Structures are given as C-alpha cells and as structure tokens.
Amino acid sequence: MAKHKTPLLDQLESGPWPSFVSDLKLEAEVRAKNEKNVNYQIPVEVVEDLLGVLELSFTDGETHWKHGGIVGVFGYGGGVIGRYCDQPEAFPGVAHFHTVRVAQPTGKYYTTEFLRQIIDIWDMRGSGLTNMHGSTGDIVFLGTTTPQLEEIFYELTHDANVDLGGSGSNLRTPAACLGQSRCEYACYDAQGLCYDMTMEFQDELHRPAFPYKFKFKFDACPNSCVCALARSDFSVVGIWKDEIRIDQEAVAAYVGGEFAPNAGAHSGRDWGKFNIQTEVCDNCPSKCITYADNKLTINDKECVHCMHCINTMPRALMIGNDRGASILCGAKAPILDGPQLSSLLVPFIKVEEPYTEVKDVVENIWDWWMEEGKNRERLGETMRRMGFQKLLEVTNTKADPRHVQEPRHNPYIFWKADEVDGPWERDVNEYRKRHQR
Amino acid sequence: MAFVSSGYNPDKPMENRISDIGPRDFNEFLPPVLKNNFGQWKYHDILEPGVLLHVAESGDEVYTVRCGTARLMSITLIREMCDIADAHCDGYLRFTTRNNVEFMVDSKDKCDALKKDLQSRKFDGGSFKFPVGGTGAGVSNIVHTQGWVHCHTPATDASGTVKVIMDDLFEEFTNHNMPAPVRIAVACCLNMCGACHCSDIAVVGIHRKPPLIDHEYLDNVCEIPLAIASCPTGAVRPSKVEIDGKQYKSVAIKEERCMFCGNCYTMCPSLPLSDKEGDGIALMVGGKVSNRISMPKFSKVVVAFIPNEPPRWPTLVKTIRTILDVYKADANKYERLGDWAERIGWERFFEKTGIEFTPHLIDDFRDPAYYTWRQSTQFKF
Ligand code: HEM
Ligand code: HEM
Ligand code: HEM
Ligand code: HEM
Ligand code: SF4
Ligand code: SF4
Ligand code: SF4
Ligand code: SF4
C-alpha cells in the first residue's frame, strides 16, 4: 500500500516510453519488502516520500526543495549537492536528499561487476535512485543524508576504487565521445586524453580554486557526439590535415545501390535512389567534391572537414592519416552575458601521449583566467571582456585568419604604443608650430 | 535501522583517507572485441532502428543494441540491465551521451536473441523498460535536467515533460523517418544544465514574475553585492527597508527591468520567484552541435510561453508534434531543422507551422540584439 496518493503521477505510467514513475514505485516496493535484508541507513520510505513531494509539486506547479545546501566530505571542496525538502514533516524520508556525483569511466563503459558493487553501496546508504548520467557525465546518486556522506565516500574509495566527481568553482568532471573504442571517424584517442587529463588535474577538480566552474570535453571528430564545443570551456575536437581517403570501388557500390547511404540512417522512408551528385557533391559546403566519369575527386585543400561526405559514404570515404585536434574555448550557457559556443583557438595540434602540448594550452589559459577572471565569470565571458587578442597572447598563439569568421567591421582598433613609430608622449606646443590655433 | 560504519573513523577523519584517485580506467571495462580492435574500425552500418554493426580491419564484428532509458532510474532497474548484460554480453554494457543504454555482442544470432529479450520487458504500468531505437534519422533520447525531483530553481519539471514528449514521439524513436536526426533537450530553468541552447528542439522552463523579497531575512542569508552582480539587466540595487519600525539592509528590484531569469535567487535564498500561473515553458528550435554541412547553431525562441499543464503538458506536446510534422514533410534529406528554417526563411517557418509570431520573440538583450533584426529588403510575403 503506497504511503501517499499520487493521482497525477499515476498518469505518467501509461504510454510506451519507460516510465520513471513505474520504476520509482517498483523501487519503493523493493525497499518495503527488503527481501535481501539490507540494513538500510536512510529511511526505508525515501522513495515513497520522493513520489509524495513530486506529486505535491505537480499539484502546486512549484518546486518543494529549499534553496541550496552546503555539504561534502573532508579534503574536498565539492562533489556533493546538498538538498533539503521544504515540507520535512509531511515527507520525512526526503528531509535530507543530497546528490553524490561519482566519477564515471570515460565513454561510460561498464562491467556488471563494477556496477553491482557501487549500487550495493548505494542500496544500503542511499535512496536506491540514480541518474545515469548527469549531463556533465557523472554517475549521479540521487538522495542520501549528511551522516552517510563520509561512509559512502569511504566505501567508494576503499572498496570500489572510485572517486567523486566535481562541483563548484573548479574543474568539473571531463567527458569524451566513445572515440576509437567503436568509431571509425575518431581522429585521436579521445578517451585516452580524457582519462589522462582527469587524472593530471585531480587537485583542480576536487578543490575549488577558480573564479568559476571550468569544463573539458573531448570529441574525436567534428560530428561532436559529446557536444564539446557547446558544453565545455575547453573543447578538443578531432580533425585531420591531409587527404580524405577514397575507395573508388566502394563509391561505385554506393552509386550502384549495394551500400545504403549514411549507413542506412534514412531507411524508414523512400528518398528515391541514392544520387551522389545531389546528396554528396551539392551538399558539400565548400563545393570541393566532383563526381565525373564514375570517379569521385576531392579537392582536399578546400575541404573544411565538415564530415558530410564521410558520414554519407562511410565505407568509401575515410578520414586522413595525418590526425590531431582543434582546440576551441569559451562555451557556456546563457547566464550571465548570453550563451556562447566555443571559439577556435588552436586550429591543429598533435594529440599524443603524454599530451604535453594540450596541457600547456590549458595551463596557460588557467594562469591568465585565475588571475584576471572576475568572481563567477566563465572563461567565455573573460574572453569577451578582455578580448580574443589577450587569449592569443597568453597562449603564445599567432593570430591567423582561421581565428575569425570574418574580420571586424568597425575601425575602433587598439594599437600598442610600441607598434607605432615615434612616441605617444607628444608636445602640443610642437604641434602648434605646424598648426596655428 | 542501526548505524553501520564503513570503517570510517569520525574522530580521526583524515586517517586512512584515500583521495584524488579519479574515475576507474575505461580500459578495464572495454568488451574484449572493442579492446582488440581499438582504433582499427573500418566502417559501420545501421542494420535497423536501434541496431548498429561495426566492422574492424581484422574482420571482427560488434553488434550494438541501443535502448531508451528514463535517465532517472532505480538500482533495481540497473540490476536488471546487469542481468541482461550477464546473460547476453559477457557482463559488459555502456551508456551514451544522450543517456541511452547500449548492449554489445559479437554475432548476429546473439544480437537477435538480445533484442527479443529487451523488447519483451515491460513495467507493470505497461511502458517498455528497454525500447530499442534512437539511431539514424529519428528522434533519440531527450537530454534533460533535475526539475521538481531535485532542484530548487526550476520553472517546470524535467522527468514529467520528457516522458510525455517521448510517449508522443515514440514512433520516431523506433524509426528512421526524419530528414535528419532530431535532438530534443529539456532544461527546467535558464541555467540550461544540458543542451538546450544547441538542440533542434529545446524546452526551457521560464518565469514571468519578478522575485519576492524576504526583507527580514535577506541580509542574514545573502551576500548583497553578489545578488546585485548576478543580474544581467542591472535590476537589483541595495536598499534599506523599514518593517514594524525596524531597519533592514536589503535590496530593491526595478520590476520593469527584470526579465525573471532567477539568477538573483540562485545567489540569494531570500529572492524566491517560482509561481504556478507565472511559470511555464519557452520553446526553442533550430540549434545543432555537429559541423556537418553547416556550422553549429544556437536554438532560437519560437514560442515565448506555454503554460505548465502537469501531468501530461498537452499544449507543449501538441506544439512539438506540429513543428516536427511540418519539418518532416517539408525539409530535404540531410537537412537539420535549423538548416531547413534558415533556407525557407523564418517568416515561412511561422507560416507553415501556424505558430503565432509575437513581440517577445524579437531580441532586445544588449548590442547583439541588433544583429538579429533584418537589415535587408530580402523577405517573403
Ligand atoms: C541550482 C542548483 C543547480 C543544480 C541542482 C544543478 C544540477 C545540475 C546537474 C545534476 C548537472 C549534471 C552534473 C553532472 O553530470 O555532474 C548539471 C549540469 C549543468 N549545470 Fe547545473 N545545477 C544547478 C545550477 C546551475 C547553474 C547556476 C548553472 C549556470 C549558470 C548551471 C549550468 C549547468 C550546465 C550548463 C550544466 C551542463 C554541463 C554540461 O553539459 O556538461 N547549473 N547541473
Ligand atoms: C561511427 C559513427 C558514429 C558513432 C559510433 C557514434 C556514436 C554516438 C553515440 C553512441 C551517441 C549517443 C547516441 C544516443 O544516445 O542517442 C552519439 C550521439 C551523437 N552523435 Fe554520433 N556517432 C557516429 C556518427 C555520427 C554522425 C555521422 C554524426 C553527425 C552527422 C553524429 C553526431 C552525433 C551527435 C550530434 C550526437 C548527439 C550528441 C548530443 O546531442 O548529446 N554521430 N553518437
Ligand atoms: C567635419 C566633418 C566631416 C566632413 C567635412 C564630412 C564630409 C563628408 C562628405 C563631403 C561626404 C560625401 C557626401 C556626398 O557623397 O555627397 C561625406 C559622407 C559621409 N560621411 Fe562625412 N564628413 C564629416 C564627418 C563625418 C563623421 C563624424 C561621420 C561619422 C561618424 C561621417 C560619416 C559619413 C558617412 C557614413 C558618409 C557617407 C554617406 C553616404 O554614403 O551616404 N562623416 N562626409
Ligand atoms: C541561445 C541560447 C543557448 C546557448 C548559447 C546555449 C549554450 C550552451 C552551452 C555553451 C552549453 C554547455 C554549457 C556548459 O557546459 O556550461 C549548453 C548546455 C546545455 N544547454 Fe544550452 N544554450 C542555450 C539555450 C538553451 C536552452 C534554451 C536550453 C533548454 C531548453 C538549453 C539546454 C541545455 C542543456 C540541456 C545543456 C546540457 C547539454 C547536454 O547535456 O547535452 N540551452 N548550452
Ligand atoms: S564525435 Fe566523431 S569520433 Fe566521436 S563518436 Fe562521434 S562520430 Fe565518432
Ligand atoms: S568533409 Fe565536408 S567539406 Fe570536406 S569534402 Fe566532405 S563534404 Fe566537403
Ligand atoms: S536547469 Fe535550472 S532548474 Fe534545472 S537542474 Fe539546472 S539549475 Fe536546476
Ligand atoms: S530575476 Fe533575473 S532579471 Fe530579475 S532581478 Fe533577478 S537577476 Fe535580475
């Protein structure tokens, strides 16, 4: 018998999409029955009370969580999001309902052995509810009490050999696309770089020392499966420098209809027979592909690496062999000065262990931003306030036409005194000798 | 419910403390076929909605079955996933960047058995536990946020809105019928924890009333300069207030300058602003993150307000369906929603979808707003 009536939430049990309400109700039952005899360390009715408070929010149209909450574990300045219900008498099971961010393996591959180990910890010491995963990438354990935090942390680090993720004004948990593990487009080992950088900068991740939050994301090609250039202050996107490799026999197989375009991504609808001219050549943003006399040619010098032709004919066209990545900076959500996508800083960089070149760029940016960034100012906003030129200076990068979409159209140009012949200190009396008042 | 120690000693908190060990190394968790062919993949095929085949230079094959999840999930459900992975996949599985779950096997036979098993599992209420789909030119999972389940600043719910949208778009999740992939994101406030600013369709919770001011408590719980600096439009200033003869240091908000972003509340608990009738949803469209053909794009606001209608948000669901139906019928192959809208012109987008254009949709935020007006005589009647 459920503890609270949930007539509104009950309506979310129908329909084909997996119902979080059904799932929560099942978990509430499993806890109530406790067939495994778990020694629950937080209220058994935590899930029922979560459903209860959520039903109240559905009725009121307003959240029932109190503002903020500062909790954590010794030694770290982040990793746990504190949360308290604003109706603790009615819903004592969620009076404390803190979230624990747990560091996820890059690419989110798991063995069932590891998953079972960490959810057993959570079963006993938490609500049994999770987010798989938070949008930054963490495994999110949703709902526990303050006294359990150190216990959970102890078991995670001692038994499961896994750490907390990041929160607060620091380096947040980095994430990558699945990269070379299962994708033929991967231009570098995004998972390897992501893991290496996460380990290198553990201190920056656990102990807030920045003006504001800072995120890394790693896409191994411009398709951006982890959305690096929209969702991270420091976005590394794989790219190649030489020629797209062409297999003319496979091209013929696409033209002949043996291979489905785009690996069959449009199979649900009749788009007619594959037309290489309209579907590939005409869609190339650079118009640098031609198909004539049964032969596909690409003028690689004009290619902008958009991936369209490769995505459309994955068996015939392959990324080049001279591979690396572009680095873009400054993406952020709208608060405060408006949303930003990352802007191109380093057009091409080699990505090879021990990744020193990439790390140098990050450290130069941090040295500058930690000094100059205002309180709660994202890197993207510091770039806007102080100018892109400043970012080039601190990273020792030479300005290049690739840094702009277009040159400026106002002539309000700053010059440094040493760029101009003769001194800036000038005598107006000297001037008047040539120009009378 | 007796307290059980983990071994942690609260009297000596720094003793035996392990720190800075980070995540587990992903190499420990790669299925052998992926480990053996790491960086050696040759091509891939989408065999049917939800089922992928990757072929390596060595000739090795890996079949992937992708299933939708609600993201908010119980450990009982995760245990069920583990049981499936143990039964079919030698104990390996993974999650995607859109919070789907993927099971991998190394032959077609195993793949068929796996898929059949997954499709057969349902909750008591009738919904699928592991619907197969989310590949190719369709609608995959919705990237979303905390909502009323855990956050204190939302203007709408996340899990609820996602469920009702995905119920309505379910056939698009299990098919390849769209001109190009359609990415949908939900954020329950303007912090946009996720992908709204750069999705084909984005649902964003918004407020429409200025914050309340809890003068008697404000100075005790807030750093006033932080609240002032938090306002994008400079609507917050310091002030003194007298209540029952007592003076309080507090803030004043210029209501005609406030656009209800809620950022001052993020910084100061004494400035709450949620409101049943005031709060609702702004709908944005036309964003993308990939560099394919066109460059990445921000999504743009096309509906300034849709009311919250829990539990099933019918107006929201219908509006999204309308936009998708028109896009599906009108766009060219490979054209993302934003590419289509830009090609036909935004005036045509509004005409074809029947969405009313209101003054709220015209940008008025600082200098860049000018660049969103039309400095041209090129337009369609
Ligand atoms: C008020 C309390 C807040 C809560 C409860 C909250 C919750 C969350 C959670 C759970 C995540 C996923 C985290 C992970 O995977 O580790 C997240 C990500 C994010 N949050 Fe928040 N958040 C809050 C405030 C904010 C604020 C103030 C901002 C911005 C001004 C913000 C912007 C973001 C963004 C952009 C992401 C996505 C990052 C990404 O895609 O990598 N959040 N938030
Ligand atoms: C070998 C080829 C590819 C592999 C293995 C791959 C892998 C993935 C995976 C596993 C996801 C998460 C999917 C989900 O849960 O729905 C994903 C998302 C995504 N992929 Fe790919 N992908 C490939 C090709 C592409 C192509 C051709 C494009 C673009 C045309 C692309 C763009 C994206 C984008 C934009 C996302 C969504 C990111 C987001 O919004 O969260 N990918 N990819
Ligand atoms: C004493 C100061 C100035 C003098 C003597 C002057 C003189 C002129 C003259 C002779 C023309 C050509 C008119 C024609 O084609 O018939 C002109 C055009 C123009 N001036 Fe000035 N100008 C002065 C200051 C400015 C200033 C301060 C600005 C801008 C801030 C300005 C902006 C322009 C522009 C934009 C045009 C081109 C207008 C068009 O294309 O229709 N001028 N000016
Ligand atoms: C033009 C407006 C927008 C811009 C420029 C923008 C930009 C961004 C950026 C830069 C990120 C990464 C943020 C970070 O890591 O701090 C992000 C993430 C995100 N934004 Fe936006 N955003 C905009 C509007 C929206 C809207 C309206 C929504 C929701 C309806 C939204 C939902 C999200 C979500 C859910 C994420 C996390 C993505 C994920 O986990 O896949 N954004 N956005
Ligand atoms: S970003 Fe590129 S390399 Fe990475 S998974 Fe997506 S398509 Fe593959
Ligand atoms: S990758 Fe893009 S720009 Fe380069 S040839 Fe192919 S379609 Fe053209
Ligand atoms: S989008 Fe806003 S309301 Fe939703 S979880 Fe993030 S901060 Fe909270
Ligand atoms: S809600 Fe936003 S605009 Fe309004 S006063 Fe607060 S910070 Fe300023």
mmCIF file of C-alpha atoms and ligand atoms in Angstrom, chain A residues 178 182-185 223-225 227 311, chain B residues 44 54 66 94 96-98 100 102 134 140 183 289 292, ligand 2:
data_model
loop_
_atom_site.group_PDB
_atom_site.id
_atom_site.type_symbol
_atom_site.label_atom_id
_atom_site.label_comp_id
_atom_site.label_asym_id
_atom_site.label_seq_id
_atom_site.Cartn_x
_atom_site.Cartn_y
_atom_site.Cartn_z
ATOM 1 C CA LEU A 178 33.349 6.874 -27.361
ATOM 2 C CA ARG A 182 33.878 1.898 -31.516
ATOM 3 C CA CYS A 183 34.013 4.584 -34.210
ATOM 4 C CA GLU A 184 35.921 4.702 -37.475
ATOM 5 C CA TYR A 185 35.816 8.516 -37.559
ATOM 6 C CA ASN A 223 30.356 15.271 -35.536
ATOM 7 C CA SER A 224 30.595 16.178 -31.854
ATOM 8 C CA CYS A 225 28.843 13.275 -30.142
ATOM 9 C CA CYS A 227 28.855 18.303 -27.896
ATOM 10 C CA ASN A 311 29.048 10.365 -42.888
ATOM 11 C CA HIS B 44 29.622 0.758 -39.645
ATOM 12 C CA HIS B 54 30.778 -2.034 -36.575
ATOM 13 C CA ARG B 66 20.608 0.818 -28.203
ATOM 14 C CA ARG B 94 27.636 1.129 -21.739
ATOM 15 C CA THR B 96 25.522 7.011 -24.334
ATOM 16 C CA THR B 97 25.922 10.785 -24.280
ATOM 17 C CA ARG B 98 22.114 11.019 -24.551
ATOM 18 C CA ASN B 100 20.523 5.611 -23.696
ATOM 19 C CA GLU B 102 23.856 0.068 -25.264
ATOM 20 C CA GLY B 134 17.453 6.043 -31.130
ATOM 21 C CA SER B 140 16.699 9.879 -29.820
ATOM 22 C CA ARG B 183 17.780 16.267 -30.958
ATOM 23 C CA VAL B 289 26.328 20.989 -32.489
ATOM 24 C CA ARG B 292 28.098 18.633 -40.808
HETATM 25 C C1 HEM C 2 30.686 5.616 -36.445
HETATM 26 C C2 HEM C 2 29.850 6.523 -36.322
HETATM 27 C C3 HEM C 2 29.274 7.058 -35.055
HETATM 28 C C4 HEM C 2 29.277 6.546 -33.796
HETATM 29 C C5 HEM C 2 29.883 5.267 -33.297
HETATM 30 C C6 HEM C 2 28.558 7.470 -32.992
HETATM 31 C C7 HEM C 2 28.297 7.287 -31.648
HETATM 32 C C8 HEM C 2 27.381 8.067 -30.976
HETATM 33 C C9 HEM C 2 26.680 7.679 -29.795
HETATM 34 C C10 HEM C 2 26.797 6.348 -29.114
HETATM 35 C C11 HEM C 2 25.871 8.701 -29.438
HETATM 36 C C12 HEM C 2 24.858 8.755 -28.302
HETATM 37 C C13 HEM C 2 23.583 8.443 -29.051
HETATM 38 C C14 HEM C 2 22.295 8.382 -28.331
HETATM 39 O O1 HEM C 2 22.217 8.032 -27.167
HETATM 40 O O2 HEM C 2 21.278 8.664 -28.974
HETATM 41 C C15 HEM C 2 26.069 9.739 -30.381
HETATM 42 C C16 HEM C 2 25.432 10.946 -30.323
HETATM 43 C C17 HEM C 2 25.602 11.913 -31.284
HETATM 44 N N1 HEM C 2 26.201 11.755 -32.495
HETATM 45 FE FE1 HEM C 2 27.242 10.171 -33.082
HETATM 46 N N2 HEM C 2 28.170 8.510 -33.737
HETATM 47 C C18 HEM C 2 28.569 8.287 -35.022
HETATM 48 C C19 HEM C 2 28.330 9.074 -36.096
HETATM 49 C C20 HEM C 2 27.784 10.332 -36.014
HETATM 50 C C21 HEM C 2 27.468 11.156 -37.127
HETATM 51 C C22 HEM C 2 27.629 10.745 -38.580
HETATM 52 C C23 HEM C 2 27.004 12.339 -36.650
HETATM 53 C C24 HEM C 2 26.561 13.595 -37.352
HETATM 54 C C25 HEM C 2 26.159 13.694 -38.509
HETATM 55 C C26 HEM C 2 27.000 12.221 -35.230
HETATM 56 C C27 HEM C 2 26.591 13.218 -34.383
HETATM 57 C C28 HEM C 2 26.155 12.957 -33.131
HETATM 58 C C29 HEM C 2 25.516 13.925 -32.309
HETATM 59 C C30 HEM C 2 25.278 15.387 -32.660
HETATM 60 C C31 HEM C 2 25.162 13.261 -31.165
HETATM 61 C C32 HEM C 2 24.354 13.810 -30.052
HETATM 62 C C33 HEM C 2 25.037 14.489 -29.062
HETATM 63 C C34 HEM C 2 24.010 15.065 -28.149
HETATM 64 O O3 HEM C 2 23.208 15.899 -28.584
HETATM 65 O O4 HEM C 2 24.008 14.664 -26.982
HETATM 66 N N3 HEM C 2 27.469 10.999 -34.870
HETATM 67 N N4 HEM C 2 26.991 9.336 -31.320
#
